[in-house]
Amino acid sequence: MAWAPVAIGLCALYLPTFLAFSRTIWETEEQAHGPLIVAVVIWLLWDKRQFFIDSAGDPRPGIGWLLLSIGLLGYVLGRSQSIPLLDIGSFIPVAFGILLAMKGWPGVRALWFPVLFFAFAIPLPGLIVDAATGPLKQTVSAVAESILYATGYPIARSGVILNVGQYQLLVADACSGLNSMFSLSALGLLYLYLMRYRSYLHIGLILLSILPIAFAANIVRVMILVLVTYHLGDEAGQGFIHGFAGMVLFIAALLMLFAFDGVLRMAFRQVRTA
């Protein structure tokens, strides 16, 4: 019951933010994963509640109140000045500040992952998105063109514009792969947390595979859209198949990650039994 006022206070602070985001930022394709991240964080916190309650108390009010003050200052600035990064991002220092002030480091060790996982609900700053999107689009376009040209298709590229047959396709920001990399990273980290692997090599190899898998899946997505447009026309390439291809390729990337993990488990099992 001692934590009930804390939970009520957090809800009073962040429910208005979540509601505002649900009508704005989370309605965009780039940030549609936000509500799912929040739901996962709530589930993880609930799942770890008993472990947290049973953890030894060793309050650190000094650093706890400092973090809490920084977080609340960020929240006030974010809400008053409409800065999403500070508005929703303030949850992390606020949560860690409360944990340290009331439970100390044992409390942080119990709930560190759910709190840090919340970072995936924070919109990336536009500066970072703009800096990453351009090079990614260029690389995706170049690789897709090279593969299709090598297989005999009449394709040429000018920057991020692909010309295939009579059609011209622009590789848009959504096709850069940044969103799928971000989402797959979140799911990959959640998967590793739930699997509880002890081998740092195993964990490291899976982490290193996330971005290449997401990037490769996005190249395949662009190639599929080019082929659909070439064989079935522009209307087919820009219609239902355009959105459907993104969803299917993301699921395929996730399955590739699981398959890679399966290969690693077999390899490590053979090493242990050798």
JSON list of C-alpha atoms in Angstrom, two decimals, residues 44-157:
[
{"chain": "A", "resi": 44, "resn": "LEU", "atom": "CA", "xyz": [6.89, -6.08, -16.94]},
{"chain": "A", "resi": 45, "resn": "LEU", "atom": "CA", "xyz": [6.45, -3.86, -13.89]},
{"chain": "A", "resi": 46, "resn": "TRP", "atom": "CA", "xyz": [3.46, -5.91, -12.78]},
{"chain": "A", "resi": 47, "resn": "ASP", "atom": "CA", "xyz": [5.30, -9.16, -13.42]},
{"chain": "A", "resi": 48, "resn": "LYS", "atom": "CA", "xyz": [8.26, -8.01, -11.29]},
{"chain": "A", "resi": 49, "resn": "ARG", "atom": "CA", "xyz": [6.20, -6.45, -8.51]},
{"chain": "A", "resi": 50, "resn": "GLN", "atom": "CA", "xyz": [6.75, -9.22, -5.94]},
{"chain": "A", "resi": 51, "resn": "PHE", "atom": "CA", "xyz": [10.46, -9.43, -6.65]},
{"chain": "A", "resi": 52, "resn": "PHE", "atom": "CA", "xyz": [10.63, -5.66, -6.17]},
{"chain": "A", "resi": 53, "resn": "ILE", "atom": "CA", "xyz": [8.60, -5.73, -2.95]},
{"chain": "A", "resi": 54, "resn": "ASP", "atom": "CA", "xyz": [10.76, -8.51, -1.50]},
{"chain": "A", "resi": 55, "resn": "SER", "atom": "CA", "xyz": [14.03, -6.75, -2.39]},
{"chain": "A", "resi": 56, "resn": "ALA", "atom": "CA", "xyz": [15.99, -5.34, 0.55]},
{"chain": "A", "resi": 57, "resn": "GLY", "atom": "CA", "xyz": [15.48, -1.66, 1.23]},
{"chain": "A", "resi": 58, "resn": "ASP", "atom": "CA", "xyz": [18.58, 0.57, 1.14]},
{"chain": "A", "resi": 59, "resn": "PRO", "atom": "CA", "xyz": [17.23, 4.06, 0.36]},
{"chain": "A", "resi": 60, "resn": "ARG", "atom": "CA", "xyz": [19.48, 6.56, -1.39]},
{"chain": "A", "resi": 61, "resn": "PRO", "atom": "CA", "xyz": [17.50, 9.79, -0.92]},
{"chain": "A", "resi": 62, "resn": "GLY", "atom": "CA", "xyz": [20.30, 12.09, -2.10]},
{"chain": "A", "resi": 63, "resn": "ILE", "atom": "CA", "xyz": [20.75, 10.77, -5.63]},
{"chain": "A", "resi": 64, "resn": "GLY", "atom": "CA", "xyz": [17.10, 9.71, -5.72]},
{"chain": "A", "resi": 65, "resn": "TRP", "atom": "CA", "xyz": [15.73, 13.20, -5.12]},
{"chain": "A", "resi": 66, "resn": "LEU", "atom": "CA", "xyz": [18.29, 14.65, -7.51]},
{"chain": "A", "resi": 67, "resn": "LEU", "atom": "CA", "xyz": [17.14, 12.37, -10.34]},
{"chain": "A", "resi": 68, "resn": "LEU", "atom": "CA", "xyz": [13.50, 12.95, -9.45]},
{"chain": "A", "resi": 69, "resn": "SER", "atom": "CA", "xyz": [14.00, 16.73, -9.54]},
{"chain": "A", "resi": 70, "resn": "ILE", "atom": "CA", "xyz": [15.75, 16.54, -12.92]},
{"chain": "A", "resi": 71, "resn": "GLY", "atom": "CA", "xyz": [12.96, 14.34, -14.28]},
{"chain": "A", "resi": 72, "resn": "LEU", "atom": "CA", "xyz": [10.19, 16.60, -13.00]},
{"chain": "A", "resi": 73, "resn": "LEU", "atom": "CA", "xyz": [11.95, 19.67, -14.42]},
{"chain": "A", "resi": 74, "resn": "GLY", "atom": "CA", "xyz": [12.15, 17.91, -17.78]},
{"chain": "A", "resi": 75, "resn": "TYR", "atom": "CA", "xyz": [8.47, 16.99, -17.52]},
{"chain": "A", "resi": 76, "resn": "VAL", "atom": "CA", "xyz": [7.41, 20.58, -16.79]},
{"chain": "A", "resi": 77, "resn": "LEU", "atom": "CA", "xyz": [9.50, 21.93, -19.67]},
{"chain": "A", "resi": 78, "resn": "GLY", "atom": "CA", "xyz": [8.26, 19.22, -22.01]},
{"chain": "A", "resi": 79, "resn": "ARG", "atom": "CA", "xyz": [4.59, 19.78, -21.19]},
{"chain": "A", "resi": 80, "resn": "SER", "atom": "CA", "xyz": [4.73, 23.57, -21.17]},
{"chain": "A", "resi": 81, "resn": "GLN", "atom": "CA", "xyz": [6.86, 23.93, -24.31]},
{"chain": "A", "resi": 82, "resn": "SER", "atom": "CA", "xyz": [5.44, 20.92, -26.22]},
{"chain": "A", "resi": 83, "resn": "ILE", "atom": "CA", "xyz": [8.76, 19.05, -26.38]},
{"chain": "A", "resi": 84, "resn": "PRO", "atom": "CA", "xyz": [7.85, 15.33, -26.69]},
{"chain": "A", "resi": 85, "resn": "LEU", "atom": "CA", "xyz": [11.40, 14.16, -25.95]},
{"chain": "A", "resi": 86, "resn": "LEU", "atom": "CA", "xyz": [11.31, 15.81, -22.51]},
{"chain": "A", "resi": 87, "resn": "ASP", "atom": "CA", "xyz": [7.62, 15.25, -21.86]},
{"chain": "A", "resi": 88, "resn": "ILE", "atom": "CA", "xyz": [7.56, 11.47, -22.13]},
{"chain": "A", "resi": 89, "resn": "GLY", "atom": "CA", "xyz": [11.31, 10.96, -21.70]},
{"chain": "A", "resi": 90, "resn": "SER", "atom": "CA", "xyz": [11.18, 12.41, -18.18]},
{"chain": "A", "resi": 91, "resn": "PHE", "atom": "CA", "xyz": [9.56, 9.15, -17.04]},
{"chain": "A", "resi": 92, "resn": "ILE", "atom": "CA", "xyz": [12.95, 7.40, -16.90]},
{"chain": "A", "resi": 93, "resn": "PRO", "atom": "CA", "xyz": [14.73, 9.77, -14.45]},
{"chain": "A", "resi": 94, "resn": "VAL", "atom": "CA", "xyz": [11.50, 10.17, -12.47]},
{"chain": "A", "resi": 95, "resn": "ALA", "atom": "CA", "xyz": [11.10, 6.39, -12.10]},
{"chain": "A", "resi": 96, "resn": "PHE", "atom": "CA", "xyz": [14.76, 5.80, -11.21]},
{"chain": "A", "resi": 97, "resn": "GLY", "atom": "CA", "xyz": [14.66, 8.71, -8.77]},
{"chain": "A", "resi": 98, "resn": "ILE", "atom": "CA", "xyz": [11.65, 7.24, -6.97]},
{"chain": "A", "resi": 99, "resn": "LEU", "atom": "CA", "xyz": [13.23, 3.77, -6.84]},
{"chain": "A", "resi": 100, "resn": "LEU", "atom": "CA", "xyz": [16.49, 5.11, -5.42]},
{"chain": "A", "resi": 101, "resn": "ALA", "atom": "CA", "xyz": [14.81, 7.37, -2.88]},
{"chain": "A", "resi": 102, "resn": "MET", "atom": "CA", "xyz": [12.55, 4.63, -1.51]},
{"chain": "A", "resi": 103, "resn": "LYS", "atom": "CA", "xyz": [14.38, 1.35, -2.13]},
{"chain": "A", "resi": 104, "resn": "GLY", "atom": "CA", "xyz": [17.91, 2.22, -3.21]},
{"chain": "A", "resi": 105, "resn": "TRP", "atom": "CA", "xyz": [19.98, 0.12, -5.58]},
{"chain": "A", "resi": 106, "resn": "PRO", "atom": "CA", "xyz": [18.13, -3.14, -4.75]},
{"chain": "A", "resi": 107, "resn": "GLY", "atom": "CA", "xyz": [14.97, -1.52, -6.12]},
{"chain": "A", "resi": 108, "resn": "VAL", "atom": "CA", "xyz": [16.79, -0.36, -9.24]},
{"chain": "A", "resi": 109, "resn": "ARG", "atom": "CA", "xyz": [18.18, -3.87, -9.83]},
{"chain": "A", "resi": 110, "resn": "ALA", "atom": "CA", "xyz": [14.65, -5.28, -9.59]},
{"chain": "A", "resi": 111, "resn": "LEU", "atom": "CA", "xyz": [13.08, -2.94, -12.15]},
{"chain": "A", "resi": 112, "resn": "TRP", "atom": "CA", "xyz": [15.94, -1.57, -14.26]},
{"chain": "A", "resi": 113, "resn": "PHE", "atom": "CA", "xyz": [14.88, -3.28, -17.48]},
{"chain": "A", "resi": 114, "resn": "PRO", "atom": "CA", "xyz": [11.22, -2.14, -17.61]},
{"chain": "A", "resi": 115, "resn": "VAL", "atom": "CA", "xyz": [12.26, 1.44, -16.86]},
{"chain": "A", "resi": 116, "resn": "LEU", "atom": "CA", "xyz": [15.01, 1.51, -19.50]},
{"chain": "A", "resi": 117, "resn": "PHE", "atom": "CA", "xyz": [12.81, -0.34, -22.01]},
{"chain": "A", "resi": 118, "resn": "PHE", "atom": "CA", "xyz": [10.47, 2.65, -21.83]},
{"chain": "A", "resi": 119, "resn": "ALA", "atom": "CA", "xyz": [13.10, 4.52, -23.88]},
{"chain": "A", "resi": 120, "resn": "PHE", "atom": "CA", "xyz": [11.65, 2.87, -27.00]},
{"chain": "A", "resi": 121, "resn": "ALA", "atom": "CA", "xyz": [8.43, 4.84, -26.44]},
{"chain": "A", "resi": 122, "resn": "ILE", "atom": "CA", "xyz": [10.34, 8.12, -26.70]},
{"chain": "A", "resi": 123, "resn": "PRO", "atom": "CA", "xyz": [10.21, 9.68, -30.20]},
{"chain": "A", "resi": 124, "resn": "LEU", "atom": "CA", "xyz": [13.63, 10.01, -31.79]},
{"chain": "A", "resi": 125, "resn": "PRO", "atom": "CA", "xyz": [14.72, 13.65, -32.19]},
{"chain": "A", "resi": 126, "resn": "GLY", "atom": "CA", "xyz": [14.19, 14.97, -35.70]},
{"chain": "A", "resi": 127, "resn": "LEU", "atom": "CA", "xyz": [17.89, 15.76, -36.00]},
{"chain": "A", "resi": 128, "resn": "ILE", "atom": "CA", "xyz": [18.81, 12.09, -35.52]},
{"chain": "A", "resi": 129, "resn": "VAL", "atom": "CA", "xyz": [16.03, 10.87, -37.82]},
{"chain": "A", "resi": 130, "resn": "ASP", "atom": "CA", "xyz": [17.07, 13.24, -40.61]},
{"chain": "A", "resi": 131, "resn": "ALA", "atom": "CA", "xyz": [20.75, 12.35, -40.23]},
{"chain": "A", "resi": 132, "resn": "ALA", "atom": "CA", "xyz": [20.09, 8.60, -40.37]},
{"chain": "A", "resi": 133, "resn": "THR", "atom": "CA", "xyz": [17.29, 8.47, -42.94]},
{"chain": "A", "resi": 134, "resn": "GLY", "atom": "CA", "xyz": [19.20, 9.95, -45.89]},
{"chain": "A", "resi": 135, "resn": "PRO", "atom": "CA", "xyz": [22.18, 7.54, -45.84]},
{"chain": "A", "resi": 136, "resn": "LEU", "atom": "CA", "xyz": [19.90, 4.57, -45.18]},
{"chain": "A", "resi": 137, "resn": "LYS", "atom": "CA", "xyz": [17.69, 5.42, -48.17]},
{"chain": "A", "resi": 138, "resn": "GLN", "atom": "CA", "xyz": [20.73, 5.81, -50.39]},
{"chain": "A", "resi": 139, "resn": "THR", "atom": "CA", "xyz": [22.17, 2.45, -49.32]},
{"chain": "A", "resi": 140, "resn": "VAL", "atom": "CA", "xyz": [18.85, 0.59, -49.59]},
{"chain": "A", "resi": 141, "resn": "SER", "atom": "CA", "xyz": [18.29, 2.04, -53.08]},
{"chain": "A", "resi": 142, "resn": "ALA", "atom": "CA", "xyz": [21.81, 1.16, -54.23]},
{"chain": "A", "resi": 143, "resn": "VAL", "atom": "CA", "xyz": [21.71, -2.44, -52.96]},
{"chain": "A", "resi": 144, "resn": "ALA", "atom": "CA", "xyz": [18.20, -3.08, -54.33]},
{"chain": "A", "resi": 145, "resn": "GLU", "atom": "CA", "xyz": [19.21, -1.68, -57.73]},
{"chain": "A", "resi": 146, "resn": "SER", "atom": "CA", "xyz": [22.41, -3.77, -57.85]},
{"chain": "A", "resi": 147, "resn": "ILE", "atom": "CA", "xyz": [20.61, -7.02, -57.07]},
{"chain": "A", "resi": 148, "resn": "LEU", "atom": "CA", "xyz": [17.75, -6.44, -59.51]},
{"chain": "A", "resi": 149, "resn": "TYR", "atom": "CA", "xyz": [20.11, -5.28, -62.27]},
{"chain": "A", "resi": 150, "resn": "ALA", "atom": "CA", "xyz": [22.25, -8.38, -61.76]},
{"chain": "A", "resi": 151, "resn": "THR", "atom": "CA", "xyz": [19.15, -10.55, -62.24]},
{"chain": "A", "resi": 152, "resn": "GLY", "atom": "CA", "xyz": [18.35, -8.91, -65.58]},
{"chain": "A", "resi": 153, "resn": "TYR", "atom": "CA", "xyz": [15.75, -6.26, -64.75]},
{"chain": "A", "resi": 154, "resn": "PRO", "atom": "CA", "xyz": [15.88, -2.93, -66.64]},
{"chain": "A", "resi": 155, "resn": "ILE", "atom": "CA", "xyz": [16.52, -0.77, -63.60]},
{"chain": "A", "resi": 156, "resn": "ALA", "atom": "CA", "xyz": [18.56, 2.36, -63.02]},
{"chain": "A", "resi": 157, "resn": "ARG", "atom": "CA", "xyz": [18.99, 4.64, -60.03]}
]
